PDB file of C-alpha atoms and ligand atoms in Angstrom:
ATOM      1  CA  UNK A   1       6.492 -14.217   0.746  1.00 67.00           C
ATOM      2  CA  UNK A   2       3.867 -11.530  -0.039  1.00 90.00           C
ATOM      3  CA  UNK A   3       2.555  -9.061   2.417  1.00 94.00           C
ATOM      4  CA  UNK A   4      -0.625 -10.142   1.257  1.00 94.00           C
ATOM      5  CA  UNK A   5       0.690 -13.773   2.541  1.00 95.00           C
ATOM      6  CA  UNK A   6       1.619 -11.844   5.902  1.00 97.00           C
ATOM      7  CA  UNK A   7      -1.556 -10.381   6.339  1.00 97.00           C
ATOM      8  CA  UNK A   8      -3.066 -13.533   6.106  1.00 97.00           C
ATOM      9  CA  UNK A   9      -0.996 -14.958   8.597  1.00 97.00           C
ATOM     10  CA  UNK A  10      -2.060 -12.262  11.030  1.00 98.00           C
ATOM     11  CA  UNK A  11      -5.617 -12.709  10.448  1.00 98.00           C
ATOM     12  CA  UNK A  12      -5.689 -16.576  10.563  1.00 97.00           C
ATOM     13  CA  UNK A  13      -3.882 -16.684  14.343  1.00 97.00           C
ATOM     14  CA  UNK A  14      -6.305 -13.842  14.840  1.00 98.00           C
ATOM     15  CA  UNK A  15      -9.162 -16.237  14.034  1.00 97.00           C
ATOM     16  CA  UNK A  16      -8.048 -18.633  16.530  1.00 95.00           C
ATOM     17  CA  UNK A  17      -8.718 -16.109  19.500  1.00 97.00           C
ATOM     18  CA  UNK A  18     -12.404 -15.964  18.716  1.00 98.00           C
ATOM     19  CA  UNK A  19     -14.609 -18.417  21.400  1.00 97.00           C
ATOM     20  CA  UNK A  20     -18.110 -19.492  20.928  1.00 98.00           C
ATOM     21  CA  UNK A  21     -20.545 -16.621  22.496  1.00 98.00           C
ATOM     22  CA  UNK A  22     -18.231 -13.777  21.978  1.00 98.00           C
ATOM     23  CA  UNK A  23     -19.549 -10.011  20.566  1.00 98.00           C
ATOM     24  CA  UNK A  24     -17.173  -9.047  18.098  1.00 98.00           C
ATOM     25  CA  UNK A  25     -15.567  -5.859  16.190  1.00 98.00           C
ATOM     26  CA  UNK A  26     -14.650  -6.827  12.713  1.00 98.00           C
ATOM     27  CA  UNK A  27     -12.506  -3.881  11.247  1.00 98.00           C
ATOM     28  CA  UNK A  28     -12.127  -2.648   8.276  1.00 96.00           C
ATOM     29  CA  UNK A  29      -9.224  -2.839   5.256  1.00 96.00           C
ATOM     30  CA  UNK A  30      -7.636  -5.950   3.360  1.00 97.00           C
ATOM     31  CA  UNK A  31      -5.762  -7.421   6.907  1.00 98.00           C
ATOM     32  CA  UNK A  32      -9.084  -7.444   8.362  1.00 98.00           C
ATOM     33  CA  UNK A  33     -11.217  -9.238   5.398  1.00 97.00           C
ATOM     34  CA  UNK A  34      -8.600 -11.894   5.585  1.00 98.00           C
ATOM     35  CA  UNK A  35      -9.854 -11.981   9.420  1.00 98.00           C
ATOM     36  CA  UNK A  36     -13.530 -12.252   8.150  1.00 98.00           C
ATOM     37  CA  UNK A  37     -12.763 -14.289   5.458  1.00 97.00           C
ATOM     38  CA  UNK A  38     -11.751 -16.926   8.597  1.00 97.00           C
ATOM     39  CA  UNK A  39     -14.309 -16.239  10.550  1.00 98.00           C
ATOM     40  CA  UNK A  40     -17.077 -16.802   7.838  1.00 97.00           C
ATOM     41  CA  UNK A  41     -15.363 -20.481   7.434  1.00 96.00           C
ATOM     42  CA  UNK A  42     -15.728 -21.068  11.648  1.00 96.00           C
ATOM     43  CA  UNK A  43     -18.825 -19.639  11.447  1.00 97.00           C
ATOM     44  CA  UNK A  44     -20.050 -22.368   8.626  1.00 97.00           C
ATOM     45  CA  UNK A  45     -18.259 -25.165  10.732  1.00 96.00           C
ATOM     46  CA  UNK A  46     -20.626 -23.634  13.794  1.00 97.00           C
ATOM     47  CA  UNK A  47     -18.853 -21.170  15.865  1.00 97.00           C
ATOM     48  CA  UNK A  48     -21.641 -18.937  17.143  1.00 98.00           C
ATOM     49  CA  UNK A  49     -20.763 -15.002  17.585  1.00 98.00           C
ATOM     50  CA  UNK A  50     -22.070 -12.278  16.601  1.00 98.00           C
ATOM     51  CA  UNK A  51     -20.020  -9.174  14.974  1.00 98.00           C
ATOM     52  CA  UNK A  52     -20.528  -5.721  14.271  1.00 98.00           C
ATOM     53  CA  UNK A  53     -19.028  -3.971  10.965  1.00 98.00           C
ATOM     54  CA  UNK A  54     -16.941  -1.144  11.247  1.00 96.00           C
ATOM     55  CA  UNK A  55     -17.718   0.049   7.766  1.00 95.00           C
ATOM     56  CA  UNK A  56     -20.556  -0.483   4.984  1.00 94.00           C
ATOM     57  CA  UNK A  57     -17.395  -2.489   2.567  1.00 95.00           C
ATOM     58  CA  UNK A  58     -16.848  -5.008   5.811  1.00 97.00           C
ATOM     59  CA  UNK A  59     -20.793  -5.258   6.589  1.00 97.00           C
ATOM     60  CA  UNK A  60     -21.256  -6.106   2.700  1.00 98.00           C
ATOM     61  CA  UNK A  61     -18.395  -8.795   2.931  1.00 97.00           C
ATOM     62  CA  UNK A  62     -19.179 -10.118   6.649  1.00 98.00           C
ATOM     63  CA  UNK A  63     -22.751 -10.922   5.434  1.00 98.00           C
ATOM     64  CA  UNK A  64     -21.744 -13.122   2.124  1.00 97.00           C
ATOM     65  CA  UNK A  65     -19.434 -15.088   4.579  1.00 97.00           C
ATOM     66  CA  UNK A  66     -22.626 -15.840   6.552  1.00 97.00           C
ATOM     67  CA  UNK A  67     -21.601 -13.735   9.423  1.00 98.00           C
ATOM     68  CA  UNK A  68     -24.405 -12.840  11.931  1.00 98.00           C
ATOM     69  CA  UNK A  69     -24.059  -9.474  12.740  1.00 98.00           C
ATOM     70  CA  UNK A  70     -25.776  -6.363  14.993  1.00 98.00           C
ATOM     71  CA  UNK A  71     -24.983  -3.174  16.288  1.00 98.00           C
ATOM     72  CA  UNK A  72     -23.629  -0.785  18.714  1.00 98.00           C
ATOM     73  CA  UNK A  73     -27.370  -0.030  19.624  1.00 98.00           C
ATOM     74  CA  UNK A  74     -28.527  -3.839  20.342  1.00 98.00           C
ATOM     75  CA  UNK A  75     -24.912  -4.808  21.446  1.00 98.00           C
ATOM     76  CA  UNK A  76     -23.165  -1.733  22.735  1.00 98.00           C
ATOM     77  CA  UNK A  77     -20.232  -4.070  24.818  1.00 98.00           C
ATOM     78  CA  UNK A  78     -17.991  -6.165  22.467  1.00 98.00           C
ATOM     79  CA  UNK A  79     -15.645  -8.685  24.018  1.00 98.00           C
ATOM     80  CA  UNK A  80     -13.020  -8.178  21.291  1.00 98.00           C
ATOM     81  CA  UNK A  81     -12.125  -6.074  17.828  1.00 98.00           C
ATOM     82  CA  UNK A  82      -9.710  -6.997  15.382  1.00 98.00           C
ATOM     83  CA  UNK A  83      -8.672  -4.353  13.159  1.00 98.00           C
ATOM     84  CA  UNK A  84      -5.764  -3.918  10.542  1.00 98.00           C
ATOM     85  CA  UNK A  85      -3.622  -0.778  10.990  1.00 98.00           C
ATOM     86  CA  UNK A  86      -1.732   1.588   8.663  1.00 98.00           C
ATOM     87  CA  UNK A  87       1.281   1.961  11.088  1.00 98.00           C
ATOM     88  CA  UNK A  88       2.136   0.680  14.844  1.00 98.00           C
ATOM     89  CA  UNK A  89       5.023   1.386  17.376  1.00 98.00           C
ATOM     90  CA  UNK A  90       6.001  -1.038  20.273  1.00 96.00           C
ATOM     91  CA  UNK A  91       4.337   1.127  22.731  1.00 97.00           C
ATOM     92  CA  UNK A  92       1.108  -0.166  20.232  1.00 98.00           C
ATOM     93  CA  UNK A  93       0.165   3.160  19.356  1.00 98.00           C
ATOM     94  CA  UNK A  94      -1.693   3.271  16.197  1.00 98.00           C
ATOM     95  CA  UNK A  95      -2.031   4.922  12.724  1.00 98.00           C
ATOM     96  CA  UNK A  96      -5.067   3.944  10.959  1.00 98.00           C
ATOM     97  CA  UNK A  97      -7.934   5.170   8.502  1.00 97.00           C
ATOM     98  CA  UNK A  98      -6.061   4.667   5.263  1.00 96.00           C
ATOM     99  CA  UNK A  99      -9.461   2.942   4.461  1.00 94.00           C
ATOM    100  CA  UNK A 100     -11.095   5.874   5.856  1.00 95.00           C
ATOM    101  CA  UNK A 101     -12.990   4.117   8.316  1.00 95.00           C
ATOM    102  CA  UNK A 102     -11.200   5.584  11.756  1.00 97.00           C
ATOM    103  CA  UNK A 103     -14.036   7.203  13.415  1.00 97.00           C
ATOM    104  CA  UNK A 104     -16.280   4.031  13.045  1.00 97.00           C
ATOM    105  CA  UNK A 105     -12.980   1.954  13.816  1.00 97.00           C
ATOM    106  CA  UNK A 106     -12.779   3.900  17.257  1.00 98.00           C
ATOM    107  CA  UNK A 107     -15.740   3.780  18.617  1.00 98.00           C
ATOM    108  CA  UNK A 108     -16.252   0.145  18.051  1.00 98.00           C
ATOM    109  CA  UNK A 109     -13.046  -0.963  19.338  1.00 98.00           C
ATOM    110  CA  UNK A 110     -13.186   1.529  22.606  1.00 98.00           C
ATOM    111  CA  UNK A 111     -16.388  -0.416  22.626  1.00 98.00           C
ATOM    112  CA  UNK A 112     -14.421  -3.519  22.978  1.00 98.00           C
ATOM    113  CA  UNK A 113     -12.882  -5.247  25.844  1.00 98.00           C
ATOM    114  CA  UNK A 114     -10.007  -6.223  23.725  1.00 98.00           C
ATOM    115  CA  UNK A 115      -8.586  -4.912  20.702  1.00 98.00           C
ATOM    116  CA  UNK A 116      -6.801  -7.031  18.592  1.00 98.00           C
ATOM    117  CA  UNK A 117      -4.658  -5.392  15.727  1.00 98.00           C
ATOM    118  CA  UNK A 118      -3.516  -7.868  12.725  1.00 98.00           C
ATOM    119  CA  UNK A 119      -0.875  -5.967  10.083  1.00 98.00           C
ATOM    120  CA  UNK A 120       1.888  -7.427   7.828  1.00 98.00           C
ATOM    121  CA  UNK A 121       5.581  -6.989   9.096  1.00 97.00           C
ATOM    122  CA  UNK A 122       5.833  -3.509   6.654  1.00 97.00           C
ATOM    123  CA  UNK A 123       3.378  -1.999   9.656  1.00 98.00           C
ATOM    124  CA  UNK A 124       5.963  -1.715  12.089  1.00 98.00           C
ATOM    125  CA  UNK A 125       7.777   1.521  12.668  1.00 98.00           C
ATOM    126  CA  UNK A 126       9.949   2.837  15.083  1.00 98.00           C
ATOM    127  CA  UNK A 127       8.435   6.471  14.914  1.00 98.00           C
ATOM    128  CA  UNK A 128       4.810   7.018  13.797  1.00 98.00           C
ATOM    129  CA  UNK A 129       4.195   9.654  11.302  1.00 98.00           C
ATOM    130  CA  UNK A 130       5.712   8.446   7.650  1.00 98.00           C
ATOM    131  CA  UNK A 131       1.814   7.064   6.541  1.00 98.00           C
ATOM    132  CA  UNK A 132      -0.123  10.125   6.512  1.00 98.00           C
ATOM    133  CA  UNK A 133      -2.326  10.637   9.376  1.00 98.00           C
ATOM    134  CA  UNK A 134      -6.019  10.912   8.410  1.00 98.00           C
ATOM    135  CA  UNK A 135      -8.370  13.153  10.549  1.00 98.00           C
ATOM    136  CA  UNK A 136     -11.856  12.828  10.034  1.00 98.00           C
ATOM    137  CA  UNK A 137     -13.291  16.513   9.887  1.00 98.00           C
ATOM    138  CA  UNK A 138     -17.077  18.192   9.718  1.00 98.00           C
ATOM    139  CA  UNK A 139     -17.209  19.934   5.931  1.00 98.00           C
ATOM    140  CA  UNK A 140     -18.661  22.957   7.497  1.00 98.00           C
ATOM    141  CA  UNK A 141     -16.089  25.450   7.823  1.00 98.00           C
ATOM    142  CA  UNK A 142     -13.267  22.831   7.002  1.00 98.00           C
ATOM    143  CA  UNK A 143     -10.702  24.855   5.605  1.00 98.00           C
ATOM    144  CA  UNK A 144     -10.771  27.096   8.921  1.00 98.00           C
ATOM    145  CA  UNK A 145     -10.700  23.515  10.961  1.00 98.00           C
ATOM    146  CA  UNK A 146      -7.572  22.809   8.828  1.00 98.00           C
ATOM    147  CA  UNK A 147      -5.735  26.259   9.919  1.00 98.00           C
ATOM    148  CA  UNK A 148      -6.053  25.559  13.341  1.00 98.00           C
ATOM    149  CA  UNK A 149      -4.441  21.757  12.972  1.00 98.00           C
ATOM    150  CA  UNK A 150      -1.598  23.220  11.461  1.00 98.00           C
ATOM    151  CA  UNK A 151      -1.508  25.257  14.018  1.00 98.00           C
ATOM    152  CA  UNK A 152      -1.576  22.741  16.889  1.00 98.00           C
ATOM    153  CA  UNK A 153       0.519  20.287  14.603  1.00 98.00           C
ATOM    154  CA  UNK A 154       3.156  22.498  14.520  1.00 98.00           C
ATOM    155  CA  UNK A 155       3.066  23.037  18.591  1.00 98.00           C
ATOM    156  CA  UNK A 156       4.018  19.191  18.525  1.00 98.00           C
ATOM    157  CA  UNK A 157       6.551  19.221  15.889  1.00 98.00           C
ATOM    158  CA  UNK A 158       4.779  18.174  13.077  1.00 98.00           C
ATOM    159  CA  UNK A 159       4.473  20.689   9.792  1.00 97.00           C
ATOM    160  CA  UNK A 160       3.763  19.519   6.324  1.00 98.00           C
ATOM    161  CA  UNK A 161       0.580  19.291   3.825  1.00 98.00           C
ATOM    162  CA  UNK A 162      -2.628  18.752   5.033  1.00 98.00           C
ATOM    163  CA  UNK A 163      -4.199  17.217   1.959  1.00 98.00           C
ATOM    164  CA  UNK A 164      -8.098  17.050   1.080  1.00 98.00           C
ATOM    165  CA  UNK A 165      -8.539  12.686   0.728  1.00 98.00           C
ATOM    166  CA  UNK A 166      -9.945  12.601  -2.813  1.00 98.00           C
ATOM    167  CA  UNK A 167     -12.219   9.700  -4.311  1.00 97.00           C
ATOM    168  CA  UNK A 168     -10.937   7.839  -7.443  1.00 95.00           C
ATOM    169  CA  UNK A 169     -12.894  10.671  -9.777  1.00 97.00           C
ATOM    170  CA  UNK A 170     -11.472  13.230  -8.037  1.00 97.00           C
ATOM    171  CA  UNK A 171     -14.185  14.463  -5.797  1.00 98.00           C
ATOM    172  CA  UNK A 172     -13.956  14.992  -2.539  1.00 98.00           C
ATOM    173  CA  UNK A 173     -14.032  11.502  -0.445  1.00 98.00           C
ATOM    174  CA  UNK A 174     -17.102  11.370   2.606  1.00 98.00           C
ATOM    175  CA  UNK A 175     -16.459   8.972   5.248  1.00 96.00           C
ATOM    176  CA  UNK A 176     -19.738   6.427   5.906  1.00 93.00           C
ATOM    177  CA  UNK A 177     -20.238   9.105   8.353  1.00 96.00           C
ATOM    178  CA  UNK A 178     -20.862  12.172   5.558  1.00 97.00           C
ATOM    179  CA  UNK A 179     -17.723  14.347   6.392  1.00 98.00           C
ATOM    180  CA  UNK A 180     -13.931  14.995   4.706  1.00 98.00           C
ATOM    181  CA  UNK A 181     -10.888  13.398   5.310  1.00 98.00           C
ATOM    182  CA  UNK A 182      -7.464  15.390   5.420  1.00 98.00           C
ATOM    183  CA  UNK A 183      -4.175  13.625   5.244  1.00 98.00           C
ATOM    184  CA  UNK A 184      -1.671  14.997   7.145  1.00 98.00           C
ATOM    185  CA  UNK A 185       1.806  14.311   5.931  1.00 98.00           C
ATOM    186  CA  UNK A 186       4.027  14.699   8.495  1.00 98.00           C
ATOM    187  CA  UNK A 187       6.696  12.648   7.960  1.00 98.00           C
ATOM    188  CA  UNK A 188       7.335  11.752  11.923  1.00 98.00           C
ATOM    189  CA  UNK A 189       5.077  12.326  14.458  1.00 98.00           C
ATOM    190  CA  UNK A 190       7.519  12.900  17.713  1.00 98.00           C
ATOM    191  CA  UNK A 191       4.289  13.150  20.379  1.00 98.00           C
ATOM    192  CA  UNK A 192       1.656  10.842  19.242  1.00 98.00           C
ATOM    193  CA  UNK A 193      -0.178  11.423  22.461  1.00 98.00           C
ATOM    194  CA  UNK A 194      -0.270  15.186  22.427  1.00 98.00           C
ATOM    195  CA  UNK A 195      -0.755  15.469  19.120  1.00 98.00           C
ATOM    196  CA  UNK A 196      -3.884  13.268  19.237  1.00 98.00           C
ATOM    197  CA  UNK A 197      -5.519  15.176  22.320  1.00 98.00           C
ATOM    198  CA  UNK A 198      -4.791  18.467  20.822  1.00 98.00           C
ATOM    199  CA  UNK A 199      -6.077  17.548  17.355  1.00 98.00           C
ATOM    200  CA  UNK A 200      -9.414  16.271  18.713  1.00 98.00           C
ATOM    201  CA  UNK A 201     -10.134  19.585  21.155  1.00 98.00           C
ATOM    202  CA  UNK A 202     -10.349  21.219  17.929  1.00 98.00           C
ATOM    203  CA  UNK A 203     -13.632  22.209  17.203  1.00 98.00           C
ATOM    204  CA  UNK A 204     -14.736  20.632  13.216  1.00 98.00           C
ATOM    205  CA  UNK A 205     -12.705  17.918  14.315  1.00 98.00           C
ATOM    206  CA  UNK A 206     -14.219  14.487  14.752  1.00 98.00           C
ATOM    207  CA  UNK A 207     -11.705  12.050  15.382  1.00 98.00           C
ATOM    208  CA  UNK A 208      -7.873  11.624  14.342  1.00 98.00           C
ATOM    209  CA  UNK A 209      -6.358   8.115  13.266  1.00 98.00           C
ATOM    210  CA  UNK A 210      -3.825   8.023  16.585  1.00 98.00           C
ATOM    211  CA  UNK A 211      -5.196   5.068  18.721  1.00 98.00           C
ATOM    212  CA  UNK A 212      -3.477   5.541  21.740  1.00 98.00           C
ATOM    213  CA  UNK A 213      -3.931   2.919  24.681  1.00 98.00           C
ATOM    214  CA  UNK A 214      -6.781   1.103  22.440  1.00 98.00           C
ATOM    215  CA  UNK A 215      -5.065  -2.056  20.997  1.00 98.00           C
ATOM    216  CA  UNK A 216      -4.331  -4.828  23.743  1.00 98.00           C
ATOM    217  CA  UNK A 217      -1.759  -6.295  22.034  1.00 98.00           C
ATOM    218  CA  UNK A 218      -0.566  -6.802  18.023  1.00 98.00           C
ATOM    219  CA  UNK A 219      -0.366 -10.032  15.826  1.00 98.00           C
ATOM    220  CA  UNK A 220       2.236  -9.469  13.358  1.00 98.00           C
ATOM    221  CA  UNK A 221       2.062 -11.043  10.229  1.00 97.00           C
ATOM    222  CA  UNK A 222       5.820 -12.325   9.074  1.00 94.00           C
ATOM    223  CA  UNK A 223       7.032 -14.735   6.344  1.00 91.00           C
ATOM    224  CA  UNK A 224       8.084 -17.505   8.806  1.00 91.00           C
ATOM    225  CA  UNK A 225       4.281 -17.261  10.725  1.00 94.00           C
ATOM    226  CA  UNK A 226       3.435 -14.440  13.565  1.00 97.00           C
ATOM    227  CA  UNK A 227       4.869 -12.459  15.760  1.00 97.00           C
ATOM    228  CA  UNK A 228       2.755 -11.265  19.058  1.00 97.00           C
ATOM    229  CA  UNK A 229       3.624  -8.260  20.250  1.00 97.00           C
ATOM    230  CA  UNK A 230       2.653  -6.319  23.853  1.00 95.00           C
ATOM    231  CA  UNK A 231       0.597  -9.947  25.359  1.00 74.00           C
TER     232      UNK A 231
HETATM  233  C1  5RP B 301      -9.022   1.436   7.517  1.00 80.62           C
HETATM  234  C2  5RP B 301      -7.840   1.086   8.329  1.00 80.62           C
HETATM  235  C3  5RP B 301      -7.114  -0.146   7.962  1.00 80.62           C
HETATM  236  O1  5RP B 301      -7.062  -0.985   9.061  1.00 80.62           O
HETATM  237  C4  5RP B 301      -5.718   0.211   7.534  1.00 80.62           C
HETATM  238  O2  5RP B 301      -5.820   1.117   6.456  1.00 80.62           O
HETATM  239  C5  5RP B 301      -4.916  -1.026   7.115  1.00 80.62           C
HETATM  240  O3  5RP B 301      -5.401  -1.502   5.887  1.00 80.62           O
HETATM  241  P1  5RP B 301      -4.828  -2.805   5.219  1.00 80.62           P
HETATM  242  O4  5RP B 301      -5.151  -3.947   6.115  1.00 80.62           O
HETATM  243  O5  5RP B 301      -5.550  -2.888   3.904  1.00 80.62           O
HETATM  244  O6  5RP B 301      -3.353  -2.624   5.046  1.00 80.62           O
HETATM  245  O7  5RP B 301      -7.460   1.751   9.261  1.00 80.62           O
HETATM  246  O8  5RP B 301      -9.565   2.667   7.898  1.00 80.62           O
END
């Protein structure tokens, strides 16, 4: 079976969480468009929620499935987000922003009451750190913000490049939110939690992709069904 097949899995159990009423995250990636992909179908059978996009790609594909949707503005407490996620441990700390969507991704799912990540099986690691982690960062002065995360990267056991994210011309990528993305490839990230905090007292820094005691529990995508872990 496919990951794709896995993620689809994930997304489909996911679907089956959603109640009538309920304020929804919808995240962002190709885990989470299965999830919308579902949701568009109970939404056309009747389900009535409302969701808000946690990137311009999922608000373009929530509203061809017929999705009702608001924002943080009108609707600034969501019952639940379901996201995708580049990497998770079984303490359900997080990697994400491979779609470059983290910052968005974080506020809308610390806006939630529950977040629910969906991933494929490959997801699951014993030590974050082996996908690179993204950190969202101002352009303005970036290549002095990027000194001082080496800096505090290395205080937490972490060296290794800290690459510009480039589009698919070559130009620098900008977030939905107009700034740069650096990829930070670490290899193994031995204090998730430290690293995170120190990363984001940094000033330039906007957010990092460690979401640390933000996801309620994880639906794991696997070839025989789902896994659930951390309810
Ligand atoms: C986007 C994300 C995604 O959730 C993450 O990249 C997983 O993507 P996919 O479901 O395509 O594997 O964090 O910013």
């Amino acid at each position: 079976m496919s990951s794709n097949e896995q993620k689809k899995n994930a997304a489909l159990k996911a679907a089956g969480f959603i109640e009538n009423g309920m304020k929804l995250g919808l995240g962002t990636g190709s885990t989470a468009e299965y999830f919308v992909q579902a949701l568009g179908a109970r939404v056309a059978e009747g389900l009535d929620i409302v969701g808000v996009p946690t990137s311009e790609r999922t608000r373009a594909m929530a509203e061809t499935r017929g999705i009702p949707l608001t924002n943080l503005d009108e609707t600034p407490h969501l019952d639940i987000t379901v996201d995708g996620a580049d990497e998770l441990d079984s303490k359900l700390r997080l990697i994400k922003g491979g779609g470059g969507a983290l910052l968005r991704e974080k506020i809308v799912a610390t806006a939630s009451d529950r977040m629910i990540v969906i991933a494929d099986v490959s997801k699951v690691v014993g030590t974050l750190g082996a996908f690179p982690l993204p950190v969202e960062v101002i352009p303005f002065g970036s290549t002095a913000t990027v000194q001082k995360m080496a800096d505090v990267a290395k205080e937490h056991g972490c060296e290794g490049e800290i690459r510009l994210r480039a589009d698919e011309f070559g130009e620098p990528f900008f977030t939905d939110s107009e700034n740069f993305i650096f990829d930070c490839h670490f290899g193994s990230i031995p204090d998730p939690d430290g690293l995170a905090a120190a990363l984001n007292r940094i000033a330039g820094v906007v957010d990092n992709g460690l979401f640390i005691g933000i996801c309620s529990f994880a639906i794991v995508g696997t070839d025989k069904g789902t896994d659930i872990i951390g309810q």
